[in-house]
Coordinates of C-alpha atoms and ligand atoms in Angstrom, one line a residue:
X1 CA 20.6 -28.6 5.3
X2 CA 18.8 -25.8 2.9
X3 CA 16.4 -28.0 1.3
X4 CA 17.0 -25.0 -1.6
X5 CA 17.4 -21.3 -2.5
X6 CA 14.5 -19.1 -3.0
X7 CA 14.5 -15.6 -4.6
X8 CA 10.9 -13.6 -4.7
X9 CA 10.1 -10.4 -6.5
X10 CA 7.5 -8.0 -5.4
X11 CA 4.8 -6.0 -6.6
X12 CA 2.1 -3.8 -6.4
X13 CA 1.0 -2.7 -2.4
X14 CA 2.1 -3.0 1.0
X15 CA -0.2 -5.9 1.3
X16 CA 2.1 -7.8 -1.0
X17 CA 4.8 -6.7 1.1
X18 CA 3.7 -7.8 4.0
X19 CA 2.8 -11.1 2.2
X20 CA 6.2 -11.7 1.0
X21 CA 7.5 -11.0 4.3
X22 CA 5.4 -13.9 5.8
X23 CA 6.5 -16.1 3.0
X24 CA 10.2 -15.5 3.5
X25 CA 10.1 -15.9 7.4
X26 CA 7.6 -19.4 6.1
X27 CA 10.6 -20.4 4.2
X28 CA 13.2 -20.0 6.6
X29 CA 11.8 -22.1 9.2
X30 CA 11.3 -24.6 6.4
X31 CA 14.7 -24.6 6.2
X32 CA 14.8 -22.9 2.3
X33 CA 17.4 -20.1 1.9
X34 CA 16.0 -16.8 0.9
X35 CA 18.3 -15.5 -1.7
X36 CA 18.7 -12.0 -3.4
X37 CA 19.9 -13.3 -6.4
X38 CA 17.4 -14.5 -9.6
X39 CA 20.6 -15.7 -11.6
X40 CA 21.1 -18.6 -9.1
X41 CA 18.3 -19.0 -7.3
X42 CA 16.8 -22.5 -7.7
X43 CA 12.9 -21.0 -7.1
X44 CA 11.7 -18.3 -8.6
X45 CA 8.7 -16.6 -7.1
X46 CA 7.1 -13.5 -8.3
X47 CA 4.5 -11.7 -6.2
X48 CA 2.0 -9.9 -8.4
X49 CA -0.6 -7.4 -8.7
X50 CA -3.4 -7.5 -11.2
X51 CA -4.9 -3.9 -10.4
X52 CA -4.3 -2.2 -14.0
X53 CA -3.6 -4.1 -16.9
X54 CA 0.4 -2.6 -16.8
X55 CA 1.1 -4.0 -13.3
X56 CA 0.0 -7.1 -14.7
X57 CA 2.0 -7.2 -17.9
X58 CA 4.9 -6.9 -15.6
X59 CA 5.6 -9.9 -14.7
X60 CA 5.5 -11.6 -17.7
X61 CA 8.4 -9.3 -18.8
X62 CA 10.1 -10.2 -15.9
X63 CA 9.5 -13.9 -16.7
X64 CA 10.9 -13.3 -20.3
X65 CA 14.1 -11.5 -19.0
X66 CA 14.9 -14.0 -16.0
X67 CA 14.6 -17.0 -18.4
X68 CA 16.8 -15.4 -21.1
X69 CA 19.7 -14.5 -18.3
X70 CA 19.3 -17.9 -17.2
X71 CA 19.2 -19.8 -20.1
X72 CA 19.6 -23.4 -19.7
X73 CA 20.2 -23.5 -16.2
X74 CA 16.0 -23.1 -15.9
X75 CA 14.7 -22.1 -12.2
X76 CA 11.3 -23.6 -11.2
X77 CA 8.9 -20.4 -11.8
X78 CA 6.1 -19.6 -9.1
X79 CA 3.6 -16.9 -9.3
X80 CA 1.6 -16.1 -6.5
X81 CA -0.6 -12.6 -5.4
X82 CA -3.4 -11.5 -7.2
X83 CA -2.5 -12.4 -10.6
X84 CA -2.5 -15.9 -9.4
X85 CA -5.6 -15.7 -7.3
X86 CA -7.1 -14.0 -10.5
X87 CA -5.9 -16.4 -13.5
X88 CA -5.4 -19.7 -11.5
X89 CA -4.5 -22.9 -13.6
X90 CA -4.4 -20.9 -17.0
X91 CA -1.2 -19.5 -16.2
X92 CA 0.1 -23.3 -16.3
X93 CA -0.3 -22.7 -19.9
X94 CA 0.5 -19.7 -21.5
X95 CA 4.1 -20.4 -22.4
X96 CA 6.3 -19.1 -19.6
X97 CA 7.2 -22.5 -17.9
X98 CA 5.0 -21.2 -14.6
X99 CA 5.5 -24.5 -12.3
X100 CA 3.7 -23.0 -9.2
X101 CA 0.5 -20.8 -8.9
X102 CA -0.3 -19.7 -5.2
X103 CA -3.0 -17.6 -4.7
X104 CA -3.4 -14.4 -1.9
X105 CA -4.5 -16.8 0.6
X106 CA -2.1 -19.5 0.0
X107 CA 1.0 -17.9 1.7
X108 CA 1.1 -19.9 5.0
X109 CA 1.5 -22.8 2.3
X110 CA 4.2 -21.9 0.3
X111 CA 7.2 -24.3 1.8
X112 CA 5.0 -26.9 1.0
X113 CA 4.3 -26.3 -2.5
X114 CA 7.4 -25.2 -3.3
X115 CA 8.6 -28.6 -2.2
X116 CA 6.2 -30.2 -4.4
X117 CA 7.7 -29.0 -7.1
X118 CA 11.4 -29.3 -6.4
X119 CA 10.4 -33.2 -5.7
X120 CA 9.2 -33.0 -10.0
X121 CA 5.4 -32.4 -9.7
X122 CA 4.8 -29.8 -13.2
X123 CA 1.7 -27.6 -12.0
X124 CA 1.1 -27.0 -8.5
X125 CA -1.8 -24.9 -7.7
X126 CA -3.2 -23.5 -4.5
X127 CA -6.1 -20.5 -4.4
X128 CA -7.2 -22.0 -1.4
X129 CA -7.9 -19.6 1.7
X130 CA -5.8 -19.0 4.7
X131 CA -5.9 -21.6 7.7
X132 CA -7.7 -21.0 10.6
X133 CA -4.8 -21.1 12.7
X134 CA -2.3 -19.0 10.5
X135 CA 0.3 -17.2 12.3
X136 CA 0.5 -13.6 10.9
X137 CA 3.2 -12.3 13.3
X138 CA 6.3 -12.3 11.0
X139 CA 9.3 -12.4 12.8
X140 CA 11.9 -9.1 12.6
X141 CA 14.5 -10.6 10.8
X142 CA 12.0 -11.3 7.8
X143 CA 10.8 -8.1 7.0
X144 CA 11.2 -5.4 4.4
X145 CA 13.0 -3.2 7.0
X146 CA 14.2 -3.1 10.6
X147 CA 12.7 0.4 11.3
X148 CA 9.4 0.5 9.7
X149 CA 7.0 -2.2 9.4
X150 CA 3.5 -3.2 8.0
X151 CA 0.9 -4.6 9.8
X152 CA -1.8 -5.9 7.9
X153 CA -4.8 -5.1 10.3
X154 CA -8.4 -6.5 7.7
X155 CA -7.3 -8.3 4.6
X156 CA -9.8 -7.9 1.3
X157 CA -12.5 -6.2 -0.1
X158 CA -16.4 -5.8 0.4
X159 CA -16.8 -2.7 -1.7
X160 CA -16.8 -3.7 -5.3
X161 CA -16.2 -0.2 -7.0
X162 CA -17.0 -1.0 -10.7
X163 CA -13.6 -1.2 -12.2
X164 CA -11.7 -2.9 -9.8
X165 CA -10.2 -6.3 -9.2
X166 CA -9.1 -5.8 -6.1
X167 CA -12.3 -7.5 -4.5
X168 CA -12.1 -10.6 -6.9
X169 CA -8.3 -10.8 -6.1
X170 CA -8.6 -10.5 -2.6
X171 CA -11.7 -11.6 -1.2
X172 CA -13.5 -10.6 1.2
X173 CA -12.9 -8.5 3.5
X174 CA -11.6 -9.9 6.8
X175 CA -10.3 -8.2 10.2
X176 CA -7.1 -9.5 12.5
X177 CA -8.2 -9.6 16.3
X178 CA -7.1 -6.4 18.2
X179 CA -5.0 -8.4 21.0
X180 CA -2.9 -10.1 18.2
X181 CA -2.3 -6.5 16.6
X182 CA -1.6 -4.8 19.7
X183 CA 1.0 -7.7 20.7
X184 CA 2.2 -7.4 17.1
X185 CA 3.3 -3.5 17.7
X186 CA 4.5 -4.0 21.4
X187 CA 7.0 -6.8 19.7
X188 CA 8.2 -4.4 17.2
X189 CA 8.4 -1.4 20.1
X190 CA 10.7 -3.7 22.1
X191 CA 12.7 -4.6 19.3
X192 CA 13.6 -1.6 18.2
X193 CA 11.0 -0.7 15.4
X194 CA 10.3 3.2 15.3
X195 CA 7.3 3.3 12.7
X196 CA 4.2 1.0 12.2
X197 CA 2.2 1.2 9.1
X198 CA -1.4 -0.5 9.9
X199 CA -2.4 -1.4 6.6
X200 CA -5.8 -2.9 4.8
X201 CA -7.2 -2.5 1.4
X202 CA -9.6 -0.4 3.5
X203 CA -8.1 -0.2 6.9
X204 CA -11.4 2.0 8.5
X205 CA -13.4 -1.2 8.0
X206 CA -12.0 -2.7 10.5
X207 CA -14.7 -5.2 11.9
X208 CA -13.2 -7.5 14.2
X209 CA -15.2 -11.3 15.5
X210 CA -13.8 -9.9 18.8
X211 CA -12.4 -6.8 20.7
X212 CA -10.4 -8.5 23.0
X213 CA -7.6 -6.5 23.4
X214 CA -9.7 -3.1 23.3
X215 CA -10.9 -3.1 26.9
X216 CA -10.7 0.1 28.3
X217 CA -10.5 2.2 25.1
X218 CA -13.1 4.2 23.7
X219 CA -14.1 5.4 20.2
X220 CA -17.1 5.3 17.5
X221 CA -16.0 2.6 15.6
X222 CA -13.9 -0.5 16.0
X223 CA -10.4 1.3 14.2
X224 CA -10.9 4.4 16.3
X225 CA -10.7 2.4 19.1
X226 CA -8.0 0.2 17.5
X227 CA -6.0 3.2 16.6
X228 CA -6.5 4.7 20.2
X229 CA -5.0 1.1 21.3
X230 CA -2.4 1.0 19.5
X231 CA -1.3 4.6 20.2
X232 CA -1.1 3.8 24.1
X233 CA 1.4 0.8 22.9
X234 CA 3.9 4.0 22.5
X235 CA 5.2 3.0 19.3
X236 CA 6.7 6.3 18.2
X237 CA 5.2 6.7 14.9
X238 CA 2.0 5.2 13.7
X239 CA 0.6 5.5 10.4
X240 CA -2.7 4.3 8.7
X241 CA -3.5 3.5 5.1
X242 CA -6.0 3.5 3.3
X243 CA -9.0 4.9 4.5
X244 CA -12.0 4.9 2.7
X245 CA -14.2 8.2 2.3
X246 CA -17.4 6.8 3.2
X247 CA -15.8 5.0 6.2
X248 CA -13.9 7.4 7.8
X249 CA -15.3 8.8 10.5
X250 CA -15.1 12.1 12.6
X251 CA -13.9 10.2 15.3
X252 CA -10.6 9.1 13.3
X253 CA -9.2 12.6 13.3
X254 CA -10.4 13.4 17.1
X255 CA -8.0 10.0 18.2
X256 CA -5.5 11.4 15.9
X257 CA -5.7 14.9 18.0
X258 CA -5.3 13.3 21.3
X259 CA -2.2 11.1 20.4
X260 CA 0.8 12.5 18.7
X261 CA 2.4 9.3 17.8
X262 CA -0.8 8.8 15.8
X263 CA 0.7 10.8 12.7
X264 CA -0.3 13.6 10.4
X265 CA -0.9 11.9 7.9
X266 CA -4.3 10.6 5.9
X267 CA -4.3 9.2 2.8
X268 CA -8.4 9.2 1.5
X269 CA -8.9 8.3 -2.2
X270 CA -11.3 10.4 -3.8
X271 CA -11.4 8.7 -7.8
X272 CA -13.4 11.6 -8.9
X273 CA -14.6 15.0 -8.5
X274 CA -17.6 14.6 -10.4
X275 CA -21.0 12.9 -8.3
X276 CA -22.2 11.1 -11.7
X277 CA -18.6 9.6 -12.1
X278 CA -18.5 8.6 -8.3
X279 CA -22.2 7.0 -9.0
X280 CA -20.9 5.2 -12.4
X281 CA -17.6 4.0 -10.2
X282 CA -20.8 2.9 -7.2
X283 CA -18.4 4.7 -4.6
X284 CA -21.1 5.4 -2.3
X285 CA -20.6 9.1 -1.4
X286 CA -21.2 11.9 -2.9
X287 CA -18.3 15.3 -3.7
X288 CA -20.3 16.9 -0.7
X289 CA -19.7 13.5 1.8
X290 CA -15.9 13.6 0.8
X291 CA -16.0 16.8 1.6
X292 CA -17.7 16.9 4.5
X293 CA -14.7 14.7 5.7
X294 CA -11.8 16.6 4.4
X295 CA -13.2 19.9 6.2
X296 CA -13.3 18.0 9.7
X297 CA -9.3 16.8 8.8
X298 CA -8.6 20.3 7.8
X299 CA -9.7 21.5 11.3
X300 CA -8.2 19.4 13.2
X301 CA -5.4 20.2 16.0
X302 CA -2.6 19.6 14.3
X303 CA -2.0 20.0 10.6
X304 CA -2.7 16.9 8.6
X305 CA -0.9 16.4 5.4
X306 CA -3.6 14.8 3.2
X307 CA -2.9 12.4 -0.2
X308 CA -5.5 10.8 -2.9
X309 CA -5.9 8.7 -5.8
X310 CA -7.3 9.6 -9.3
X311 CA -8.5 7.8 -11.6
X312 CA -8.9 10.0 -14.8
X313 CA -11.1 8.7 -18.1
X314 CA -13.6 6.6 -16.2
X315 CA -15.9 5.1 -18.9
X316 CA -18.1 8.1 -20.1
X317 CA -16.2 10.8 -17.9
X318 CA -17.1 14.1 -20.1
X319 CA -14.8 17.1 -19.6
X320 CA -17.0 18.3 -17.4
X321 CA -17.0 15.6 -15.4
X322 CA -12.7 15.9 -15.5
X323 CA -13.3 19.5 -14.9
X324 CA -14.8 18.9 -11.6
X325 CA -12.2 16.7 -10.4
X326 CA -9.7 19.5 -11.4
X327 CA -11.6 22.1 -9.5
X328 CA -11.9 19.2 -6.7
X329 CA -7.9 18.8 -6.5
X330 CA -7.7 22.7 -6.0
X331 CA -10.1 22.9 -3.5
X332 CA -8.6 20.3 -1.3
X333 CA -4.8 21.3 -1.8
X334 CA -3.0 17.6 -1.6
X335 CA 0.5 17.2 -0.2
X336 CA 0.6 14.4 -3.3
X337 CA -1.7 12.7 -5.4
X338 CA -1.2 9.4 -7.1
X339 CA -3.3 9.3 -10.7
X340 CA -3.9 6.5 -12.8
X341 CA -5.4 6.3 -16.5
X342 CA -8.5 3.7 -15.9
X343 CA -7.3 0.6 -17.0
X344 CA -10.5 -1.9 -17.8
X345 CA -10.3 -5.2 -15.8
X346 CA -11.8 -8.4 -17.3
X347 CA -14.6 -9.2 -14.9
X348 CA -15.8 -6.3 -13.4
X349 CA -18.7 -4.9 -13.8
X350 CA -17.4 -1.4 -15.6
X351 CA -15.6 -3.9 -18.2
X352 CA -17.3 -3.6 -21.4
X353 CA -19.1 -0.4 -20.3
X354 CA -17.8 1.2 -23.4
X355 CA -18.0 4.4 -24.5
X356 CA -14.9 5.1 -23.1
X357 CA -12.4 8.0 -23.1
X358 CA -9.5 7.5 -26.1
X359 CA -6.0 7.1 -25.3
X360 CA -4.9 10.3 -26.5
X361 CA -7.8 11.9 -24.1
X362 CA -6.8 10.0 -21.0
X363 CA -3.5 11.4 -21.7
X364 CA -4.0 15.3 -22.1
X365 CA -6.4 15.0 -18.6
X366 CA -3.6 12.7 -17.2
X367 CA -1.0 15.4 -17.9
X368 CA -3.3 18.7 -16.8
X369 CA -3.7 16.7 -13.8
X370 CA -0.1 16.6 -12.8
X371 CA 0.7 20.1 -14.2
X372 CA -2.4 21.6 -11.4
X373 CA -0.6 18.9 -8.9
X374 CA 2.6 20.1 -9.6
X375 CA 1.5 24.3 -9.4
X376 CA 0.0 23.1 -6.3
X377 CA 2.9 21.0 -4.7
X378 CA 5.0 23.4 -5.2
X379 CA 3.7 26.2 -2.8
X380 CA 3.1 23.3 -0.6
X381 CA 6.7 21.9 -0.1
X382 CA 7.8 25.2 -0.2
X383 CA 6.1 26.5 3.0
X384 CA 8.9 23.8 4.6
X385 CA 11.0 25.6 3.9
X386 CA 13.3 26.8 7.3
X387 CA 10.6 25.0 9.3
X388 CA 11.9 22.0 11.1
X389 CA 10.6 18.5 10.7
X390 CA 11.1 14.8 12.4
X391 CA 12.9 12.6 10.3
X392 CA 12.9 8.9 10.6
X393 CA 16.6 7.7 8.6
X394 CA 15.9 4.9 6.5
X395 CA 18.3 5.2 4.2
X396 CA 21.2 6.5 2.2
X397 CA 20.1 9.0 -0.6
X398 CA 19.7 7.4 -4.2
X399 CA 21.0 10.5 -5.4
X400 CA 23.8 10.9 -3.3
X401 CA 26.6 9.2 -1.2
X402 CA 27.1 12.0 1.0
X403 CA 23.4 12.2 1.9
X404 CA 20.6 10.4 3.9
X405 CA 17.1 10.3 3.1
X406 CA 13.9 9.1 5.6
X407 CA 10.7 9.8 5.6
X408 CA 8.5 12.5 8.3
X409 CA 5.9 11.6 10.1
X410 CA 3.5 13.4 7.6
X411 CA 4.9 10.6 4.8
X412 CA 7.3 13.3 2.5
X413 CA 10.6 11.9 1.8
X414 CA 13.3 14.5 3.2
X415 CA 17.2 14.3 2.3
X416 CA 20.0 15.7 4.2
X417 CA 23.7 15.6 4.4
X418 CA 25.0 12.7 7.0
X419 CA 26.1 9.2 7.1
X420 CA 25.2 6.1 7.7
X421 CA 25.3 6.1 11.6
X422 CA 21.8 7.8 11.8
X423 CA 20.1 4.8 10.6
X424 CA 17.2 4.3 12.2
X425 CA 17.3 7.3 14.4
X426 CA 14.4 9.6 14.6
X427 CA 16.2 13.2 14.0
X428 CA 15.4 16.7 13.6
X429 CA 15.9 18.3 9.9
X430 CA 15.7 22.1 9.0
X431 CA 14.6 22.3 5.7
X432 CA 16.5 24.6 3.6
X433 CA 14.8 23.4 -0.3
X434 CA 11.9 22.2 -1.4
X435 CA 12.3 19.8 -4.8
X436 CA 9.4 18.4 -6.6
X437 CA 8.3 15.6 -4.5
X438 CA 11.1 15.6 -1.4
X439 CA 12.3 18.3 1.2
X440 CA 15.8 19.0 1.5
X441 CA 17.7 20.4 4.4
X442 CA 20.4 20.1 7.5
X443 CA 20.5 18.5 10.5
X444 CA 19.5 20.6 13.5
Ligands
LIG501 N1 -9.2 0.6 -1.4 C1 -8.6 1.8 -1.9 C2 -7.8 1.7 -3.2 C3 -7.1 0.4 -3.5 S1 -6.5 0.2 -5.2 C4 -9.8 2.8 -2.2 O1 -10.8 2.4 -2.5 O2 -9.5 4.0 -2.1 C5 -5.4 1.6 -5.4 C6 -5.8 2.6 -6.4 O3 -5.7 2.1 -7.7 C7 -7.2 3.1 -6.4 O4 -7.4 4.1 -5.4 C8 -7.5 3.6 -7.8 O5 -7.2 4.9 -7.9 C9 -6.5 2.7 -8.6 N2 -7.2 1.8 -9.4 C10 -7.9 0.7 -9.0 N3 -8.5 0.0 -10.1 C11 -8.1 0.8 -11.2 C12 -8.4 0.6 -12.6 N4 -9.1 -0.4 -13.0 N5 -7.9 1.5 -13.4 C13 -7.1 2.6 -13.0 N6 -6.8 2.7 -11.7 C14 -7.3 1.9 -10.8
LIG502 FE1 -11.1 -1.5 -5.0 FE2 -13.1 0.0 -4.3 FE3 -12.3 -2.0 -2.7 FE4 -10.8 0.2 -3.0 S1 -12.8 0.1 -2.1 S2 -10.1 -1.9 -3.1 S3 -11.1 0.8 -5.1 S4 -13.2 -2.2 -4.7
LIG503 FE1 -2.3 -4.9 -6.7 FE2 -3.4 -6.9 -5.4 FE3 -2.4 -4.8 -4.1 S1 -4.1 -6.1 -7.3 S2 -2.7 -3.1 -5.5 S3 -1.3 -6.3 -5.2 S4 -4.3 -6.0 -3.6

């Protein structure tokens, strides 16, 4: 018998996806019903991210509108993910009626506090860390989606860049062993998964206690000869993210050469184009190491379609120092870049730096940003254009009935017309458009 009905909202990064997955598949061997529906649902659990102050604000909207739709039938209310790691037993008492507060390493847990609660205890905290023993395999039928899935490969955060949280949300950093990855993907292969997404807060710092599982491959560091490992496991797609500039070494790209099913894709966060910004945000490289690092990508074999993150109005960034980063963005010609406004995070140590950049600033360098993205996208999609790419079909198309949508192996979204039969086939497209931010085209 369902001991009772759980529904979880996600946000924030694939590492909260992946946690939610092992929660669900936690819950259903508890015997809890996973439900997809807030209105009924007798646990409410919201997975949250706490990286900019918005994505935090967000669930205490969602809070306020569940509770309103509900209104006296109330739902026990859990938060758990950073937010919870982060604000522990305070979020208790601000008001919203939270009952359960599970922090990032607390998800191996979660039957058990949830039952806590059901039996009638009022605050029920965990920000313990994970067991030694915790299973991370999540079984198929509790993941986001039965063609792609995420394999969390090193778990936190040694870096502490001076505005972010993710290190104090997340801990630190610490690294699956190989032979449980490798099984992980061979599981998936034989069940039918096409794509495998390893993923980490910084997935190139991959430092296992053990290689087990990596005899016979070679490679500079421990993900090179993880990635080479899990290429010979002949998943057909494997992508990486993210890497981190100062960690990503040459030998990355030269595994990615030898193995197709390694794909063309690598997604390196620069922050800024300016070397006093990068000091000020204690990145540890310089614009020259980055460089250095996109020049060895851009030579490659193949052609690797390459992504960033920005943050503009860093406490004390001049114009010159946004300057840079424009002349930065041009120079290294992104398929997509993903730019936030800095957002100051209680607790780190760039909070109360002041001297920071105004609203209205943030906005105008936020804005020329996307316009030179934009110019620059553009030509790039456009060059698609009658080439043919490899589609994995995910989906049907938001936009239309009529069409599909999936995803290449160089991570652009491409639509086309066709129905639902191609799910989760790997198919060839000829692109006919390029939009904004997708490819369009036909089947070939
Ligand atoms: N580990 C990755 C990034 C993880 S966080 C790396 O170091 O590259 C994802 C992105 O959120 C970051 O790349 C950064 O661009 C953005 N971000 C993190 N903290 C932020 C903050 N306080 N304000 C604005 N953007 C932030
Ligand atoms: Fe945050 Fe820096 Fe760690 Fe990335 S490397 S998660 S930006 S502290
Ligand atoms: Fe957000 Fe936590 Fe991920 S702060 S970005 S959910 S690691």
């Amino acid at each position: 018998m369902s001991k009772g009905n759980v529904y979880i909202e996600t946000f924030g990064c694939q590492m909260n996806i992946a946690d939610t997955e092992r929660v669900t598949a936690r819950l259903r061997t508890a015997d809890y019903e996973i439900s997809d529906k807030a209105e009924t649902a007798d646990v409410i659990l919201f997975n949250t991210c706490s990286v900019r102050a918005r994505a935090e604000q967000k669930v205490f909207n969602r809070i306020g509108e569940i509770k309103k739709s509900r209104g006296a039938s109330e739902p026990i209310i859990g938060i758990m993910g950073c937010v919870a790691q982060l604000e522990g037993e305070a979020l208790f008492s601000d008001g919203a009626g939270v009952r359960i507060v599970a922090g990032t390493r607390a998800t191996d847990r979660l039957p058990d506090l949830i039952g806590r609660a059901l039996f009638g205890e009022k605050r029920v905290l965990d920000l313990g860390d994970r067991s030694e023993d915790e299973e991370w395999d999540v079984p198929v039928v509790g993941r986001h989606s039965p063609y792609v899935a995420y394999i969390p490969i090193v778990e936190g955060c040694n870096k502490f860049c001076t505005y972010c949280i993710v290190p104090f949300s997340r801990g630190r950093e610490q690294s699956r062993t190989p032979a449980e990855i490798i099984d992980e993907i061979n599981k998936l292969r034989d069940v039918g998964y096409r794509e495998v997404q390893l993923i980490g807060q910084n997935v190139n710092s991959y430092r296992p206690k053990t290689e087990a599982g990596l005899e016979g491959f070679c490679g500079a560091t421990p993900f090179s000869r993880l990635l080479r490992a899990a290429a010979a496991t002949k998943m057909p797609r494997i992508k990486f993210t993210t890497s981190f500039p100062r960690d990503f070494h040459p030998d990355i790209v030269s595994a990615m050469d030898e193995h197709e099913n390694l794909c063309d894709w690598v997604h390196l966060p620069v922050q800024s184009g300016s070397d006093r910004i990068l000091r000020a945000m204690r990145r540890g490289y310089k614009v020259a190491d980055y460089l250095l690092r996109i020049e060895t990508i851009k030579n490659a074999k193949r052609r690797y379609s390459l992504t960033t993150d920005i943050i503009v109005g860093f406490p004390g960034e001049t114009s010159e120092d946004f300057e840079a980063t424009l002349q930065l963005i041009e120079h290294c010609r992104y398929d997509a870049i993903y730019s936030f406004k800095y957002s100051e995070r209680p607790g780190t140590s760039a909070a109360g730096l002041g001297d920071g950049v105004s609203d209205n600033e943030k906005a105008t360098r936020f804005l020329a940003l996307e316009q030179l993205q934009r110019r620059i996208q553009k030509k790039l999609y456009g060059d698609y254009v009658g080439r043919e790419v490899s589609v994995l079909v995910d989906r049907q198309s938001a936009k239309s009935k009529s069409d599909m949508s999936g995803h290449t192996t160089c991570n652009k979204v491409v639509n086309f017309p066709g129905g639902e039969e191609l799910k989760g086939q790997i198919v060839s497209i000829r692109v006919s458009e390029a939009k904004a931010n997708s490819l369009y085209g036909e089947l070939v």
